[in-house]
Coordinates of C-alpha atoms in Angstrom, one line a residue:
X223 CA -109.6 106.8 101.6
X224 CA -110.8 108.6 98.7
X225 CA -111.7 112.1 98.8
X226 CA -112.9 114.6 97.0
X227 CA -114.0 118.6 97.7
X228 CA -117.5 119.0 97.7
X229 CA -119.8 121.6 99.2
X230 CA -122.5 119.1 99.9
X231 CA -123.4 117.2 103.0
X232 CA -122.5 113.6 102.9
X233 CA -120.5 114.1 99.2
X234 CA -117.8 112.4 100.2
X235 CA -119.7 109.6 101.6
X236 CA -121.7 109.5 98.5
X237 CA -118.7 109.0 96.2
X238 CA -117.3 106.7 98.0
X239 CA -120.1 104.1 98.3
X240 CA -120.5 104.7 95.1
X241 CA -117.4 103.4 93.8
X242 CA -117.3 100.2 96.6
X243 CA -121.1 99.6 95.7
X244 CA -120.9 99.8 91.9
X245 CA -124.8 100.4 91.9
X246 CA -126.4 102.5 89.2
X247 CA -126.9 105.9 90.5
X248 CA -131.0 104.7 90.9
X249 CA -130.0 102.2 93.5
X250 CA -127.8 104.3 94.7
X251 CA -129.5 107.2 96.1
X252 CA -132.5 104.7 97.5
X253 CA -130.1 102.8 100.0
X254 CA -131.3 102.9 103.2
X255 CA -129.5 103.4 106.7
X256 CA -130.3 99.3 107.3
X257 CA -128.6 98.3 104.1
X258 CA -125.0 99.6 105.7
X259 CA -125.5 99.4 109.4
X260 CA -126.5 97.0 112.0
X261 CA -126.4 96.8 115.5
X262 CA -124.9 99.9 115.4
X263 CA -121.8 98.9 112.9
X264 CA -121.2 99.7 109.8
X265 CA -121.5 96.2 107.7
X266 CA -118.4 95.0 106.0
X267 CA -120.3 93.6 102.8
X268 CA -123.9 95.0 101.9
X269 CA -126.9 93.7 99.5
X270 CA -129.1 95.8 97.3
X271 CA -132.0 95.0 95.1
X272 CA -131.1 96.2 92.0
X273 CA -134.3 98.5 91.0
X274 CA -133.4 97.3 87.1
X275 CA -133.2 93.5 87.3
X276 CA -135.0 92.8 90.8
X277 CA -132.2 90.9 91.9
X278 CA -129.8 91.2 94.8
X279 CA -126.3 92.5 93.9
X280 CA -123.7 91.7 97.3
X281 CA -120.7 94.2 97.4
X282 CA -118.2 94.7 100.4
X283 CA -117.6 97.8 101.9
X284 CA -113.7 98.7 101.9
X285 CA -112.3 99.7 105.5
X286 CA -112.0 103.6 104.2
X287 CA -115.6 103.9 103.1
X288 CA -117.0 102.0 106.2
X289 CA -114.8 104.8 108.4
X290 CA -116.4 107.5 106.0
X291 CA -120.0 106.2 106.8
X292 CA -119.6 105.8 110.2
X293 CA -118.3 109.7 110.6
X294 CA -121.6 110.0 108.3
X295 CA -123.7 108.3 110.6
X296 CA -122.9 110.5 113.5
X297 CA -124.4 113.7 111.5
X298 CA -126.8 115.8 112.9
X299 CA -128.7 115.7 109.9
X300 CA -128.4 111.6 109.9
X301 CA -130.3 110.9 113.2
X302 CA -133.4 109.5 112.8
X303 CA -133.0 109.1 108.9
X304 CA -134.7 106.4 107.0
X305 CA -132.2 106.7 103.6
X306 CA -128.2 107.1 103.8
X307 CA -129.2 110.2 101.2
X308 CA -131.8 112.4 102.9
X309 CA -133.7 114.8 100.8
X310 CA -133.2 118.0 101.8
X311 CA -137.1 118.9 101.8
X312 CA -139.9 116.8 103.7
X313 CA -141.6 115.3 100.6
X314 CA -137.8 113.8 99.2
X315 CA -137.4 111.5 101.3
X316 CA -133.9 111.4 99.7
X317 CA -132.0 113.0 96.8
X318 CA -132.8 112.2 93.4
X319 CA -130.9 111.1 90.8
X320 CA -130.5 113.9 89.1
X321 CA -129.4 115.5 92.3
X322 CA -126.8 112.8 92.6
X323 CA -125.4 113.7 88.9
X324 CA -125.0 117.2 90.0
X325 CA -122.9 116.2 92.7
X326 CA -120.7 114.2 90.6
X327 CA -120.6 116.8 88.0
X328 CA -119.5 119.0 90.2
X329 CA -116.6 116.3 91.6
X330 CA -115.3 116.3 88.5
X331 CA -115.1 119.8 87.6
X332 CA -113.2 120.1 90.6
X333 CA -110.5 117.7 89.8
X334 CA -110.2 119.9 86.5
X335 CA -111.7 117.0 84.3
X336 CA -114.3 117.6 81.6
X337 CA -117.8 117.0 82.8
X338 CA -119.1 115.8 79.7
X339 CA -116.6 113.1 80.0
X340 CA -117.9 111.6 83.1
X341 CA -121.3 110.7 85.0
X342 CA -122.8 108.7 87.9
X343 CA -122.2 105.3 85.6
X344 CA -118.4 106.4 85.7
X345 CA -118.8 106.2 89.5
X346 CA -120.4 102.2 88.5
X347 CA -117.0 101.0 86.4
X348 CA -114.3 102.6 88.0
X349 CA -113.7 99.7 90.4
X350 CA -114.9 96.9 88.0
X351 CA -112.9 98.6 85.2
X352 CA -109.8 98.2 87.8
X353 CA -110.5 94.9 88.9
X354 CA -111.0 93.7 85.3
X355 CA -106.9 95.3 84.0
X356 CA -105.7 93.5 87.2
X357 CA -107.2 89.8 87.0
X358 CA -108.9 89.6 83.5
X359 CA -111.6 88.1 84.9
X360 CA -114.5 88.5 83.5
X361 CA -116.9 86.7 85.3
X362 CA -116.2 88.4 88.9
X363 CA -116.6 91.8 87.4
X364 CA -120.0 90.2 85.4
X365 CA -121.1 88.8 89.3
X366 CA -120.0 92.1 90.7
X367 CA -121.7 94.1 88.5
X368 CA -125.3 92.2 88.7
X369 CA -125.3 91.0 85.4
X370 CA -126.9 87.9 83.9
X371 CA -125.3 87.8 80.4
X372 CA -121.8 87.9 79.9
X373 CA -122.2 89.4 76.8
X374 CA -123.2 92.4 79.0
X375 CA -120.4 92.7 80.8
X376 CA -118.2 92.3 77.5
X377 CA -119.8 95.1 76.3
X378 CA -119.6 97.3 79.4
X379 CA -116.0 97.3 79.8
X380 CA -115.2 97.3 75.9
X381 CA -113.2 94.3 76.3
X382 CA -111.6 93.4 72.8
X383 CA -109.5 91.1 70.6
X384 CA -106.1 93.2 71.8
X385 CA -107.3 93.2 75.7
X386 CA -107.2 88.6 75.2
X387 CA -104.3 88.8 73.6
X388 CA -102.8 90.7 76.1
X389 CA -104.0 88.5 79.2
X390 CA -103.3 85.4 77.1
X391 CA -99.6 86.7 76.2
X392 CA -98.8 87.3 79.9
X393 CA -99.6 83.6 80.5
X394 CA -96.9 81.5 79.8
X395 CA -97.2 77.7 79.9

């Protein structure tokens, strides 16, 4: 389970949703309690309307996070709640993104990294970037990710020349 310190209710929850879901910090902080849960379970894959394309992205919940949500769940400040991210005043019905950047910011000041360095779309490609060194495939991270051009998902990892001719050299026929 990942974990990080955070003086914020639900932080750690948060961040790691964040990293199963690989949603843009928009989506993100919109996710209702319906998206994750049903019949009083945490679900082991979940699917968002993306807010930027209007389409559904599917991601799966990893065994860690779905533990993490379920200790969320049992919150006092969780029961009754609409959205996973309640607002902390009644007209926010739950927190914003710029909210959410704070939070991270403050994540990664506490892991002594520089904040400039990093943002909520970090929290988007950590796992893709992973899965992308370990397979090379392209076209899972591209469906993972919600995108309809491959040329977009090219240019979101920074895949180049050297990364093929490292996959391809690692082949042998």
């Amino acid at each position: 389970m990942r974990v990080l310190p955070s003086r914020k209710p639900g932080a750690v929850h948060l961040f790691n949703l964040a990293i199963d879901s690989k949603l843009r910090g928009c989506d993100l902080v919109k996710m209702k309690v319906v998206d994750v849960m049903a019949s009083g379970r945490i679900k082991e894959r979940a699917s968002v309307l993306q807010s930027k394309t209007q389409k559904p992205v599917r991601f799966e919940i990893s065994e860690g996070t779905r533990a993490s949500l379920a200790r969320w769940m049992r919150e006092p400040l969780m029961v009754g709640s609409e959205y996973l991210w309640p607002g902390r005043f009644h007209e926010r019905l739950h927190i914003s993104t710029r909210q959410y950047a704070r939070i991270v910011r403050e994540w990664v000041t506490s892991i002594g990294l520089e904040a400039s360095a990093y943002g909520t779309h970090s929290m988007r490609r950590t796992k893709v970037t992973q899965i992308y060194k370990k397979t090379g495939n392209l076209r899972a991270v591209q469906l993972l990710l919600g995108h309809t051009k491959m040329d977009s998902t090219v240019r979101y990892l920074g895949v180049e020349l050297e990364d093929a001719l490292a996959i391809a050299e690692a082949i042998e026929i």
